[in-house]
Structure formats: C-alpha cells, structure tokens
Amino acid sequence: MTLYKAPLDDQRFALFDVLGAEAILTRLQGGSEHTRDLLDAVLEEAGKLSEQVLAPTNGPGDAEGCHYDKATQTVTTPKGFKEAFNAFAEGGWAGLTAKEKFGGQALPGVIGTATTELIQSGNLAWSLYPLLSEGACHAMELHGTEEQQNNYMKPIVEGRWTGTMCLTEPQAGSDLGLLKTRAEPNADGSYAITGTKIFISAGEHDLAENIVHLVLARLPDAPAGSRGISMFIVPKFKLNADGSLGARNGAAAGAIEHKMGIHACSTCVMNFDGAEGYLIGKPHKGLAAMFTMMNAARLSVGVQGLALAERAWQNSLNYARERLQGRALSGAKFPDKVADNLLVQPDVRRMLLTQRAFVEGSRALLLYTALQTDIESRSGDEAERKQAGELVAFMIPIAKGVVTELAQECTKEALQVYGGHGFIAENGMEQFVRDARIITLYEGTTGIQAADLLGRKILQLQGVGFKHFLEEISAFCKQHAADDALRTLIGPLAIATKQWGDLTLKLAQRVQANPEELGAAAVDYLWFSGYVTLAYFWARSVAAAEASTQSAAFKQAKRDTAAFYFARILPRTLMHQAAIEAGVATLPAID
Amino acid sequence: MTLYKAPLDDQRFALFDVLGAEAILTRLQGGSEHTRDLLDAVLEEAGKLSEQVLAPTNGPGDAEGCHYDKATQTVTTPKGFKEAFNAFAEGGWAGLTAKEKFGGQALPGVIGTATTELIQSGNLAWSLYPLLSEGACHAMELHGTEEQQNNYMKPIVEGRWTGTMCLTEPQAGSDLGLLKTRAEPNADGSYAITGTKIFISAGEHDLAENIVHLVLARLPDAPAGSRGISMFIVPKFKLNADGSLGARNGAAAGAIEHKMGIHACSTCVMNFDGAEGYLIGKPHKGLAAMFTMMNAARLSVGVQGLALAERAWQNSLNYARERLQGRALSGAKFPDKVADNLLVQPDVRRMLLTQRAFVEGSRALLLYTALQTDIESRSGDEAERKQAGELVAFMIPIAKGVVTELAQECTKEALQVYGGHGFIAENGMEQFVRDARIITLYEGTTGIQAADLLGRKILQLQGVGFKHFLEEISAFCKQHAADDALRTLIGPLAIATKQWGDLTLKLAQRVQANPEELGAAAVDYLWFSGYVTLAYFWARSVAAAEASTQSAAFKQAKRDTAAFYFARILPRTLMHQAAIEAGVATLPAID
C-alpha cells in the first residue's frame, strides 16, 4: 500500500509563480473566467478524486488485473474501477477541456494536463480508459462531420462511453505503412472493416455502455505504404436511427495481453470481422489525421512519467524518514533511537534529490508545454499562435522522450531506497517500476521521439521552435544576469545552451553529409536537449521562488534542488556530447 | 519463450586468451590436471545442462511461481524444478569446486564462476537454491567442526540437501547489529533458537530431503550491536545418532513473499520457535564468520547480472535481426522485403552494442576476479597469495556493485529493442528486467558496495588492492604502447587511469576532513571505477584477440565493441567525476 498526496503546492507554484499562467490564460480567447481561483478549485477537486477514489484502487487493481471471458469476449475490470469511472463521469472530468458545444467545460489544456497528472498518479492503469477516449474525441473534433461528433463524440465527453485508437498490427508498429486491415465499401456508404489490431488499450471493458474505436485501415484502391491509410469510426454497438444503442458490431476482443505492468488496463487484441465502420476525414489521409492527435497523446504520456515518479518519490522520501538503519558517518544523529533514519545517509539524499529534481523540473517543463498549446489554440494574435505552435512541436518529443526515460530512473531509485523491501509486491514500489516500463514504448518509443526531435523538428523544420526556445532562455539569462540568487546557475545555463546550439549546427552538417548520422546521434541529442531544458526550468523555478510569497523553507528547497541539479545532473550532457561526436562510425554494421 | 545458447566461445576467449587461465591454474597447488581440455569439457557439459534442462523452465517457472501451503508450512516449486535439481545433483555440479575430502571435485573457482554464469542464464530463480547452499557450505568449511562438516555439509556437496543463510530480520537489513533472534543454551550443549528471519531465499522447498539453515542470533550474554552476534546451524530435520533424518525441527516457513521477479525462488519468512541449533565458530563472532563468505556470495551476484544480461542480449540481437520495420535512413537495405530489419537503424545498434560491451567486458572482469580467488587460495607463493587476496577484496564491490547495475541498463535496453512487444509477458523480455531488479539489492545494496569500495577497500586498507590494480593497468599500457591495434585505446585508458588515481587521492583528503564526504561520493566513485575497469578489460580483450587464433570476424567484433565502449561509454566518467567533485554540500539535509 503506497501513500499519495496530491502535490497541489508544487503544481500551483509551477503554474502561477513559474509560468504566470493566470495572466496568460485570462487574456486568451474565452479565458476571462480562467482565474487562479477557479483553476485552484479545479485542482483541489481533482486532488480529492485522486487521493480518495483512485489512489486506493492502484495496488489492488494491479494485483487483481483484468478478467477476460472467452465465451462472451468481454473484459471485467478490477473491483472499484466502475465506481471510480462513475465518480469521474459524474464530476464532469471526461469533458473538462472539451468545447462547450460538445458538452465540455472548455477549461484550458494546461489545467487538463495538471489534473491528468493527479489522476495518473492515483491509478495509471485506470487513467488509460479516459485517456484514450480523449484522443478519440480529439480526432472526431478535428476530422469528423457534425453528425459523427454528435453521435460518437458527445457521449464520450459526457462520460457515458469511451474511445480507443486502433493503430498497431502484429507486423506494423513503428512502421504503420505496413498495416493490412481492409475497409471494403458497403452499399449504404459504410465500410466493412476486417483485420487484427493489437495493443489496443481499453479495447474492451465494462466501464461504459459503448466503445468507439478509431481504426486505421486500407480502402480497396489505397496506395501502398503510409499514403494509403484511412481512418474509420467503428463502434462496439451500432446506433439505431434515434441514437440509442443497437446491434453488436463485428469488433471484439480476441484476447487480453499479459503484461509487465498496468495489469488493470485492458490491453486487447481486437478482431474486426467485417465490422461496420464510417470513414472519418479524407480517404488515404488517415495517418495525417492521426498525427494531428499525436502531440496531445505524447504530452499525456510524458505526464504519466511525472505522475509515477511523483508518487514513487513521495513514498521513498517517507520510507527514508521512517526507516531506522545504521548511523550517520559523522556519528549518531538520533542517539536515543536504536539507529538513525536513512535520511542521514548522503547517498540516500542523492537518490531522493535525483527524484525531486526530475519530478519538479519535469512538471514545469510539461505544464509549460501544455500552456503553449493553449496559446496556440486560443491566442487572439496570429503570430503568437504560430510561435506557440512551433514551440509545442519542438517540446513534445522532449516532454515525451525525456520525461518517460527519467521516470525509469526515478522509479528505480525510489525502489532502491527501500532496499530488499522494494522488491516485495505488497510495498508497492515495484509496481511503479513495472507500470513505468511501458511509457518509453507506447505512443512512439524513445528512439522515435529522438528521430522526431532531431530529424523533423530540428532538421526538416529548420529548428524554428528550437530558435524560439533558445531566444527565450537567452532572454531569461540576460534578465537575471545580475540576480544574486541565480549567480551560480545563469553561467552554467548560458554555457550549456550555447553548447546545445553549437552541437545542433555541427550535427546538421554531419547529417547532410550522411543521413545515417541522424540515427547515430538522435537519442543522445534528445538527452542533451532534455538536460539543458530542465536546467532552464530549474533556473526559472529558483527565480520564481525568490520573487514569490512562498515560505522560506519552500524557497530553500528549490534553491537546494537546483544546486544539486546543476552540480550533479547537468554534467551528464558531457557524456552525451561525447557520444554524439563519436558518430555513426562507432556503430558499425551487425550481421 | 526466449532463446539461450551458452556463450562458450566468449567464455573460452576470456578464460584462455585474455586471462591465460590454463597457465595459471595448472601451476597452482593441486592444479596439474586443470588443463584447458578438462575445463573446456566442464564448460561444454554445463552449457548442455543450462540449454537443455534449465533454460526451458525459466519462463514457465516465472509464470507458475512457488506454491505455499499454510497447513503444512511447505513450499512446492514449479513444474520441472525437482527434475532439474536431480540432473544437477547427478551431474556432480553441487560439489564442483568443493574439496575432495567433502566429496567435491575441487575444480578451480574460476570454472565454478563460469559454470555459474551458464546455470544462472538458464534459470536465475532456480539457480538460487544451489547458490545459497554454496554459501552455507563455505561457512561450514571455514568455521565448522569436522563433525559439523560431515553431518551437515557433505550431504549438500553430494546434492542431497540444500542450505540457506538466515541474516535479515524485519528491523535489521543493512544494519545487522539490530537483529533480535535469540539463542538460549539447552542442557545438551545445543541452543534453542527463537526469532523471525525474512527474505530467506530457498528457506523452504521440495527439492531436497533436508535444509540446513545458518542462522545469526544472539546468545544471552551477547553485547549489543554487531559484536554480539553468533552463528548457528539449524537443520529443518534433526539428525538421528546414525546421521539419518530424525524429527522435524522448530524452523518453518511462515509465508513466502510475492515479489517483482524471481517468482520461482521461494523467498521465505522463517519462524524459529525454540528450534534446535548448534553453535558454529566462536560465540559473538558470527558476523565476522559471515563476512568470510561475503566475497564469494557477492561475486556470484555480480555473475547474475552478467547471466541475465547475456540472455537478454542474445534475444534482443535475434529480434533486431528478424523484425522487419521501417527503412534505413540512407535508403532501403532489403528492397525485396516489405521493410528492412531493425539492425539497419544506428540507434538499435547503439542499444545492442551497449549490451555487448557490458556483457563481454563484465565477463572478463568477473572471471579475472574469480581467477584471483584461485591464486589467493592455492598459489604456492605466499606473496602472490597475499597480493591476489588484496586484489579480490578490491574488485568484489566493483564486480557486484557495477555489474548488477549495468544489468539494469542491459535488460532495459534489450526490452526496448522489442518496442511494445517487450512489455508483453509471453515474449519473456520483461522477466529479465524484473528478475534483474533484485540483484542491486541483495547481498548488500549498491550503496553498501560503494561504501565498501571507498570506505573500506580504499581508505581503511589504504588502497592496497587498488595499487596492485593500477600497477597492472600501467604495465599493460606500457607493454602495448606501440601496439598498432591498440593505438586508439591505450592513450584514453592511461588518461582515465591517471584520473582515477588522482580522484582517489583528492577524495581521501576530503573524507579525512569530513566523513560525510564518503557517502556523498561513494556511488559515483564506484561507477567511475567500474567504467575505467571495463575499459582496461576491453583493451586487454582487443590485445588478446589480436594475439589469438580467433577468426577475423571475432577479432573485428572485439575491436568494434571496444571502439564503441571507449567512444560512447567511457566518457560517462566525466559526469561521475563532476558529481564526486560537487561533494556533500550539494546533498543538504532533508527533514
């Protein structure tokens, strides 16, 4: 059984002190009501939902897992999941950021991201049911007809149904161009969808009345490869003319996967057997449509890394405080007790500070990115919208790729603090490690994120988002050059940022000479980018803390963690730089 | 279902080409028969046992786990485990390195280490039953009376019984001074042992007729803390006067733990309820006796890291070769297939070479250390014995601490190569990650290894083993200074080694001024030491390959992997150096 307390203080600090979210959100279109008071109240409620309803289901849900019944091809979720889903739906959380015309509350995306962190900390496996729904809604909002939106999206926003994204097939994962699922036109304008999809999160379950699958498939006249993919709406239950649930469609779960983690998430093999589907968007443009949702999905997976790391960190800190074992190197700190606690050990503090630096730094990074999505979609100024969009495109692979990888390290260190007790299931720490292992894989592996960052965002798009970000850091450094509290941070940040720029230019030249250099450098470049980005958010956090009305202890903790980050983590850029410079020559062919 | 092929070629290369084991072993006392031919044959047989008997039980054993029956307090191991144990016993593997007078074959420790790798790759969870037995035998050999050895050790060497080490209690893990189990003298000279031990691997099972527990407990007159601990033999079944099995003793498993991995290993809560026990060694000297076995146990856990990483690597390489997905960045490499395989991606090769560099480098490091244990125990030259002993003491925390941590990275990368398929249980990759997670925890956490290296082996013992090792590297660098094949390696190796020495001196001064600096630097110092040590073994491997009759492809692979290691891995020392230099000031107190 693990603890969880919603980290509202640090969320508010990141949102309002570091990012100045209130000033930005209230000036955006439709944002006049998005005051700090309102947003605070939303966070407060999400915190309660997470702490009281979701968090207690996390360990038991993992132990129980989902149940698949072969005869009926149905899935039963663990005890308490349906009640939690009802509470979620009744609280209006399913439509938190959806537009009002679809029944949503139209709250800013950045608040959606902050509440998603809380919900995912509560129970990651459970959170995937509504998360996938969000992606499906997003697709229907952007590409669906009004009728499709009314029929298939609104019930999801209302929390009555859920949605899925059906992309992967056994032979087609990172390379969706290989997919084979077919869509044959029916006489009535619908399509008969036939094929097998795998790894479909929330593909079948008992939480909602209906499930809306968004399925990628090929029309009969489709060109080969990724340019011949179309998207279809395939509901579990077809709709009668009046919108009520009709006959069962030919889309069913053939099995659920046994996985390393997120046991309570129903990960399905979905069999489409001439299932009735409806084309959404243009023929052969399904992959492009899918990519329009990719940013939101990838940002959410980055948030999963934060959510798991936050909860793991809370528990390891608590354990280090409570566990009495050994004595401080310089002599007993608690001589009246049988032993000192683990906190007296500098190496334990190293593990805790590593987690804290990554958790709080990642939070600022993710909320920053989410805030840019709000600016992108709702600023009244076209130039600002464009710039924010470019920043978002640039930040997403860092937010997804780096934060999910850092979550591996954080959950590992959190477990390590427990010693052998960390390996025991009932203590709950090993679940965080197992659950975290999926997030560097789905929604594009780390290698895919790295290739997106370096290949697409830097090279193809000529680093337009990168330039905005460098200018922002540069302006920040200038602004705080004489700031005493940031004296030890601004210098190293400026140097690291300059190295980042130089390295990028050099790399661009190398890749031009040999495209294989892209793959040889990409992941190390992603890491380099991530560590400099976090350094920036740590420096900003210290500046914001100093300027805030936070307590002296809060300010001190931010200063300490930033100092730790700059001294002990930022130097990791050195090894990534060496690896990047080594180039593809050090990765020779393997037969 | 995962593949496994015993890596006999690389083991032989490390043993005979890199380490020159034949010349050393045959000149040691009692070693005249330990020729390459004999040792080759032993490896061959161990490879067959692992591939044919153990490897097929690994996945199914994990899925099934152990069964605990509360009524009888007994544990049933998974299907096939007993048959495997019988094959192991009949093959004489239980007594491979035990002395002949105990019924063993007295083979060198380095061959024991090499065969242990094969067995642990076959099935780590299964391997723990005989592994713990080895530790118990070792304790009885060093500290038991002849009668105790005949009664309790011989049956283990013969493969009829197994043994355990009972140290940990709920409140006493890394800090054994806190243990509470009591030993009250009985009238007949035996003792009544009462207390609860946890995390007892192989504490109860159905593989053998009897189980011999070596238990740490306190005598009534024991001083407090770690100086009041004695060791006792506590058999599951007491012996009749003729040595046959008698009455059940009061030592039983109260539960088995549900763990992240090694599900098939019975990890028990052991309740001692006035169990009859026999003092082994001197009163109050139990902890010292336990420490005499620590080197062997820790080396074996290092080997577990190698064993898991080797098998994971074999599978990820195979998957990368078979899986068709995407195209090479510079254009299709297999235009006649639907897609190129993963091997064309430089980033996939990076993940594979990382594994290969750690696996083969660790193998050389571990076998080197094991060979020193043979020299330590059986050289005819006292000075050589002393030096080897000092080298062993120095290498053990690196062998355990670093290799187990590298196994985390290796198994993670191996899974990552599989993408989403790595997360699915039936593909077997996630089991390697779960199983590997225990090895940085038991037999002393990474933090404990690091404190042992820096605090004890470097500072307390004034770095005597370290000096031998530095001299050895220095001699190697001199010898190969003009060697064309090592041109790009010797320079960086010499520089890194010099940095290691300088850093050590600086650290020694800092710790003298403030003992807390030890804890602040230890884990980063362990890493620094590990990366330089592996660089040395990689340079030696290239030199040995060049001088050998290995195939051109084999030599090329060694050169490529060494070049990769030096260019992309060795620079990790930079970040650890920065962290070490940052000192304890960057790890401020946490309340």
Short mmCIF file of N, CA and C in Angstrom, two decimals, chain B residues 166-256:
data_model
loop_
_atom_site.label_atom_id
_atom_site.label_comp_id
_atom_site.label_asym_id
_atom_site.label_seq_id
_atom_site.Cartn_x
_atom_site.Cartn_y
_atom_site.Cartn_z
N CYS B 166 20.52 -17.27 6.98
CA CYS B 166 19.42 -16.53 7.63
C CYS B 166 19.98 -15.34 8.39
N LEU B 167 19.98 -14.18 7.73
CA LEU B 167 20.54 -12.96 8.33
C LEU B 167 19.45 -11.95 8.65
N THR B 168 18.73 -11.54 7.61
CA THR B 168 17.84 -10.38 7.70
C THR B 168 16.65 -10.61 8.63
N GLU B 169 16.29 -9.57 9.36
CA GLU B 169 15.06 -9.56 10.15
C GLU B 169 14.28 -8.31 9.75
N PRO B 170 13.01 -8.24 10.12
CA PRO B 170 12.23 -7.08 9.65
C PRO B 170 12.89 -5.74 9.98
N GLN B 171 13.48 -5.63 11.17
CA GLN B 171 14.07 -4.36 11.59
C GLN B 171 15.57 -4.30 11.34
N ALA B 172 16.15 -5.36 10.76
CA ALA B 172 17.61 -5.43 10.60
C ALA B 172 17.96 -5.94 9.21
N GLY B 173 18.34 -5.00 8.34
CA GLY B 173 18.75 -5.38 6.99
C GLY B 173 20.21 -5.04 6.79
N SER B 174 20.47 -3.88 6.20
CA SER B 174 21.85 -3.44 6.04
C SER B 174 22.55 -3.33 7.39
N ASP B 175 21.79 -3.10 8.42
CA ASP B 175 22.34 -2.91 9.76
C ASP B 175 22.04 -4.14 10.62
N LEU B 176 22.89 -5.17 10.46
CA LEU B 176 22.63 -6.44 11.15
C LEU B 176 22.80 -6.33 12.66
N GLY B 177 23.48 -5.27 13.10
CA GLY B 177 23.64 -5.05 14.53
C GLY B 177 22.30 -4.96 15.26
N LEU B 178 21.23 -4.69 14.51
CA LEU B 178 19.91 -4.54 15.13
C LEU B 178 19.17 -5.87 15.30
N LEU B 179 19.80 -6.99 14.94
CA LEU B 179 19.00 -8.22 14.94
C LEU B 179 18.70 -8.72 16.35
N LYS B 180 17.57 -9.42 16.47
CA LYS B 180 17.00 -9.77 17.77
C LYS B 180 16.85 -11.27 18.03
N THR B 181 17.02 -12.09 17.01
CA THR B 181 16.81 -13.53 17.21
C THR B 181 17.69 -14.02 18.36
N ARG B 182 17.09 -14.81 19.26
CA ARG B 182 17.77 -15.24 20.48
C ARG B 182 18.20 -16.70 20.40
N ALA B 183 19.32 -17.01 21.06
CA ALA B 183 19.78 -18.39 21.18
C ALA B 183 19.99 -18.68 22.66
N GLU B 184 19.12 -19.56 23.22
CA GLU B 184 19.23 -19.91 24.64
C GLU B 184 19.89 -21.28 24.76
N PRO B 185 20.87 -21.42 25.65
CA PRO B 185 21.54 -22.72 25.76
C PRO B 185 20.59 -23.80 26.29
N ASN B 186 20.64 -24.96 25.66
CA ASN B 186 19.95 -26.14 26.17
C ASN B 186 20.92 -26.93 27.05
N ALA B 187 20.38 -27.87 27.79
CA ALA B 187 21.21 -28.67 28.70
C ALA B 187 22.23 -29.51 27.95
N ASP B 188 21.88 -29.92 26.71
CA ASP B 188 22.77 -30.85 25.99
C ASP B 188 23.85 -30.15 25.17
N GLY B 189 24.00 -28.85 25.37
CA GLY B 189 25.04 -28.15 24.61
C GLY B 189 24.52 -27.52 23.33
N SER B 190 23.32 -27.89 22.93
CA SER B 190 22.71 -27.23 21.77
C SER B 190 22.03 -25.94 22.25
N TYR B 191 21.39 -25.21 21.31
CA TYR B 191 20.74 -23.96 21.66
C TYR B 191 19.31 -23.95 21.13
N ALA B 192 18.46 -23.22 21.84
CA ALA B 192 17.08 -23.04 21.37
C ALA B 192 17.02 -21.68 20.67
N ILE B 193 16.76 -21.71 19.36
CA ILE B 193 16.77 -20.50 18.55
C ILE B 193 15.34 -20.00 18.37
N THR B 194 15.14 -18.71 18.67
CA THR B 194 13.80 -18.14 18.59
C THR B 194 13.86 -16.76 17.93
N GLY B 195 13.09 -16.60 16.88
CA GLY B 195 13.04 -15.30 16.21
C GLY B 195 12.48 -15.45 14.80
N THR B 196 12.37 -14.33 14.13
CA THR B 196 11.83 -14.33 12.77
C THR B 196 12.85 -13.77 11.80
N LYS B 197 13.11 -14.50 10.75
CA LYS B 197 14.02 -14.05 9.69
C LYS B 197 13.20 -13.82 8.42
N ILE B 198 13.56 -12.81 7.66
CA ILE B 198 12.83 -12.57 6.40
C ILE B 198 13.78 -12.61 5.21
N PHE B 199 13.15 -12.67 4.03
CA PHE B 199 13.90 -12.69 2.76
C PHE B 199 14.85 -13.89 2.70
N ILE B 200 14.45 -15.03 3.21
CA ILE B 200 15.32 -16.20 3.21
C ILE B 200 15.11 -16.99 1.91
N SER B 201 16.05 -16.81 0.99
CA SER B 201 15.96 -17.49 -0.29
C SER B 201 16.12 -18.98 -0.08
N ALA B 202 15.25 -19.77 -0.69
CA ALA B 202 15.30 -21.23 -0.60
C ALA B 202 15.10 -21.72 0.83
N GLY B 203 14.41 -20.92 1.62
CA GLY B 203 14.19 -21.26 3.04
C GLY B 203 13.37 -22.52 3.21
N GLU B 204 12.49 -22.79 2.27
CA GLU B 204 11.65 -24.00 2.32
C GLU B 204 11.31 -24.36 0.87
N HIS B 205 11.38 -25.65 0.57
CA HIS B 205 11.10 -26.12 -0.81
C HIS B 205 11.04 -27.64 -0.83
N ASP B 206 10.78 -28.17 -2.01
CA ASP B 206 10.60 -29.63 -2.13
C ASP B 206 11.71 -30.28 -2.97
N LEU B 207 12.83 -29.59 -3.10
CA LEU B 207 13.88 -30.11 -3.99
C LEU B 207 14.79 -31.12 -3.29
N ALA B 208 14.88 -31.03 -1.97
CA ALA B 208 15.88 -31.85 -1.28
C ALA B 208 15.29 -32.40 0.00
N GLU B 209 15.97 -33.40 0.55
CA GLU B 209 15.46 -34.11 1.74
C GLU B 209 15.53 -33.25 2.99
N ASN B 210 16.54 -32.40 3.04
CA ASN B 210 16.73 -31.61 4.26
C ASN B 210 17.30 -30.24 3.88
N ILE B 211 17.11 -29.28 4.75
CA ILE B 211 17.63 -27.92 4.53
C ILE B 211 18.42 -27.51 5.77
N VAL B 212 19.65 -27.04 5.54
CA VAL B 212 20.50 -26.63 6.66
C VAL B 212 20.53 -25.10 6.69
N HIS B 213 19.93 -24.53 7.73
CA HIS B 213 19.92 -23.07 7.86
C HIS B 213 21.11 -22.62 8.68
N LEU B 214 21.84 -21.63 8.19
CA LEU B 214 22.85 -20.98 9.02
C LEU B 214 22.25 -19.67 9.50
N VAL B 215 22.09 -19.58 10.82
CA VAL B 215 21.26 -18.52 11.40
C VAL B 215 22.11 -17.62 12.30
N LEU B 216 21.96 -16.32 12.11
CA LEU B 216 22.60 -15.38 13.02
C LEU B 216 21.65 -15.07 14.18
N ALA B 217 22.17 -15.18 15.41
CA ALA B 217 21.33 -14.93 16.60
C ALA B 217 22.22 -14.46 17.75
N ARG B 218 21.54 -14.04 18.82
CA ARG B 218 22.27 -13.52 19.98
C ARG B 218 22.23 -14.50 21.14
N LEU B 219 23.39 -14.75 21.75
CA LEU B 219 23.45 -15.51 23.00
C LEU B 219 22.97 -14.62 24.14
N PRO B 220 22.57 -15.24 25.25
CA PRO B 220 22.03 -14.43 26.38
C PRO B 220 23.01 -13.38 26.87
N ASP B 221 24.30 -13.67 26.83
CA ASP B 221 25.28 -12.72 27.35
C ASP B 221 25.88 -11.84 26.25
N ALA B 222 25.20 -11.78 25.11
CA ALA B 222 25.79 -11.08 23.96
C ALA B 222 25.84 -9.58 24.18
N PRO B 223 26.96 -8.95 23.82
CA PRO B 223 26.98 -7.48 23.81
C PRO B 223 25.99 -6.95 22.77
N ALA B 224 25.56 -5.73 22.96
CA ALA B 224 24.63 -5.13 21.99
C ALA B 224 25.36 -4.90 20.66
N GLY B 225 24.56 -4.72 19.62
CA GLY B 225 25.13 -4.35 18.33
C GLY B 225 25.78 -5.52 17.60
N SER B 226 26.62 -5.18 16.63
CA SER B 226 27.13 -6.21 15.72
C SER B 226 28.19 -7.08 16.37
N ARG B 227 28.64 -6.74 17.56
CA ARG B 227 29.65 -7.57 18.22
C ARG B 227 29.03 -8.65 19.09
N GLY B 228 27.71 -8.77 19.06
CA GLY B 228 27.06 -9.77 19.90
C GLY B 228 26.29 -10.79 19.08
N ILE B 229 26.78 -11.07 17.90
CA ILE B 229 26.04 -11.96 17.00
C ILE B 229 26.82 -13.27 16.83
N SER B 230 26.12 -14.38 16.99
CA SER B 230 26.74 -15.69 16.83
C SER B 230 26.04 -16.43 15.69
N MET B 231 26.72 -17.48 15.18
CA MET B 231 26.14 -18.23 14.06
C MET B 231 25.79 -19.64 14.50
N PHE B 232 24.65 -20.12 14.00
CA PHE B 232 24.16 -21.43 14.40
C PHE B 232 23.74 -22.25 13.17
N ILE B 233 23.99 -23.54 13.29
CA ILE B 233 23.44 -24.49 12.31
C ILE B 233 22.07 -24.92 12.82
N VAL B 234 21.04 -24.73 12.00
CA VAL B 234 19.69 -25.15 12.39
C VAL B 234 19.11 -25.97 11.24
N PRO B 235 19.10 -27.30 11.36
CA PRO B 235 18.57 -28.11 10.26
C PRO B 235 17.04 -28.17 10.30
N LYS B 236 16.44 -28.32 9.13
CA LYS B 236 14.98 -28.49 9.05
C LYS B 236 14.59 -29.78 9.76
N PHE B 237 15.27 -30.87 9.43
CA PHE B 237 15.07 -32.12 10.17
C PHE B 237 16.32 -32.36 11.01
N LYS B 238 16.11 -32.67 12.28
CA LYS B 238 17.23 -33.01 13.14
C LYS B 238 17.78 -34.37 12.72
N LEU B 239 18.99 -34.65 13.13
CA LEU B 239 19.61 -35.92 12.72
C LEU B 239 19.57 -36.91 13.88
N ASN B 240 19.34 -38.16 13.52
CA ASN B 240 19.49 -39.22 14.50
C ASN B 240 20.98 -39.48 14.71
N ALA B 241 21.28 -40.25 15.71
CA ALA B 241 22.68 -40.54 16.05
C ALA B 241 23.43 -41.13 14.87
N ASP B 242 22.73 -41.90 14.03
CA ASP B 242 23.40 -42.53 12.87
C ASP B 242 23.46 -41.60 11.66
N GLY B 243 23.01 -40.37 11.83
CA GLY B 243 23.07 -39.40 10.73
C GLY B 243 21.82 -39.43 9.86
N SER B 244 20.93 -40.36 10.09
CA SER B 244 19.68 -40.39 9.30
C SER B 244 18.75 -39.27 9.77
N LEU B 245 17.75 -38.96 8.94
CA LEU B 245 16.85 -37.85 9.27
C LEU B 245 15.95 -38.21 10.44
N GLY B 246 15.88 -37.30 11.40
CA GLY B 246 15.06 -37.52 12.58
C GLY B 246 13.85 -36.62 12.61
N ALA B 247 13.57 -36.06 13.78
CA ALA B 247 12.34 -35.28 13.96
C ALA B 247 12.44 -33.93 13.26
N ARG B 248 11.28 -33.40 12.91
CA ARG B 248 11.16 -32.05 12.35
C ARG B 248 11.59 -31.05 13.42
N ASN B 249 12.41 -30.11 13.04
CA ASN B 249 12.89 -29.08 13.96
C ASN B 249 11.88 -27.91 13.97
N GLY B 250 12.00 -27.04 14.95
CA GLY B 250 11.07 -25.90 15.05
C GLY B 250 11.47 -24.72 14.20
N ALA B 251 11.78 -24.98 12.94
CA ALA B 251 12.13 -23.91 11.99
C ALA B 251 11.27 -24.12 10.76
N ALA B 252 10.38 -23.18 10.50
CA ALA B 252 9.44 -23.40 9.40
C ALA B 252 9.12 -22.09 8.70
N ALA B 253 8.71 -22.23 7.45
CA ALA B 253 8.35 -21.06 6.66
C ALA B 253 6.95 -20.59 7.06
N GLY B 254 6.84 -19.35 7.51
CA GLY B 254 5.54 -18.80 7.87
C GLY B 254 4.80 -18.21 6.69
N ALA B 255 5.53 -17.96 5.61
CA ALA B 255 4.94 -17.37 4.40
C ALA B 255 6.02 -17.32 3.33
N ILE B 256 5.59 -17.16 2.09
CA ILE B 256 6.56 -16.79 1.06
C ILE B 256 6.19 -15.41 0.53
#
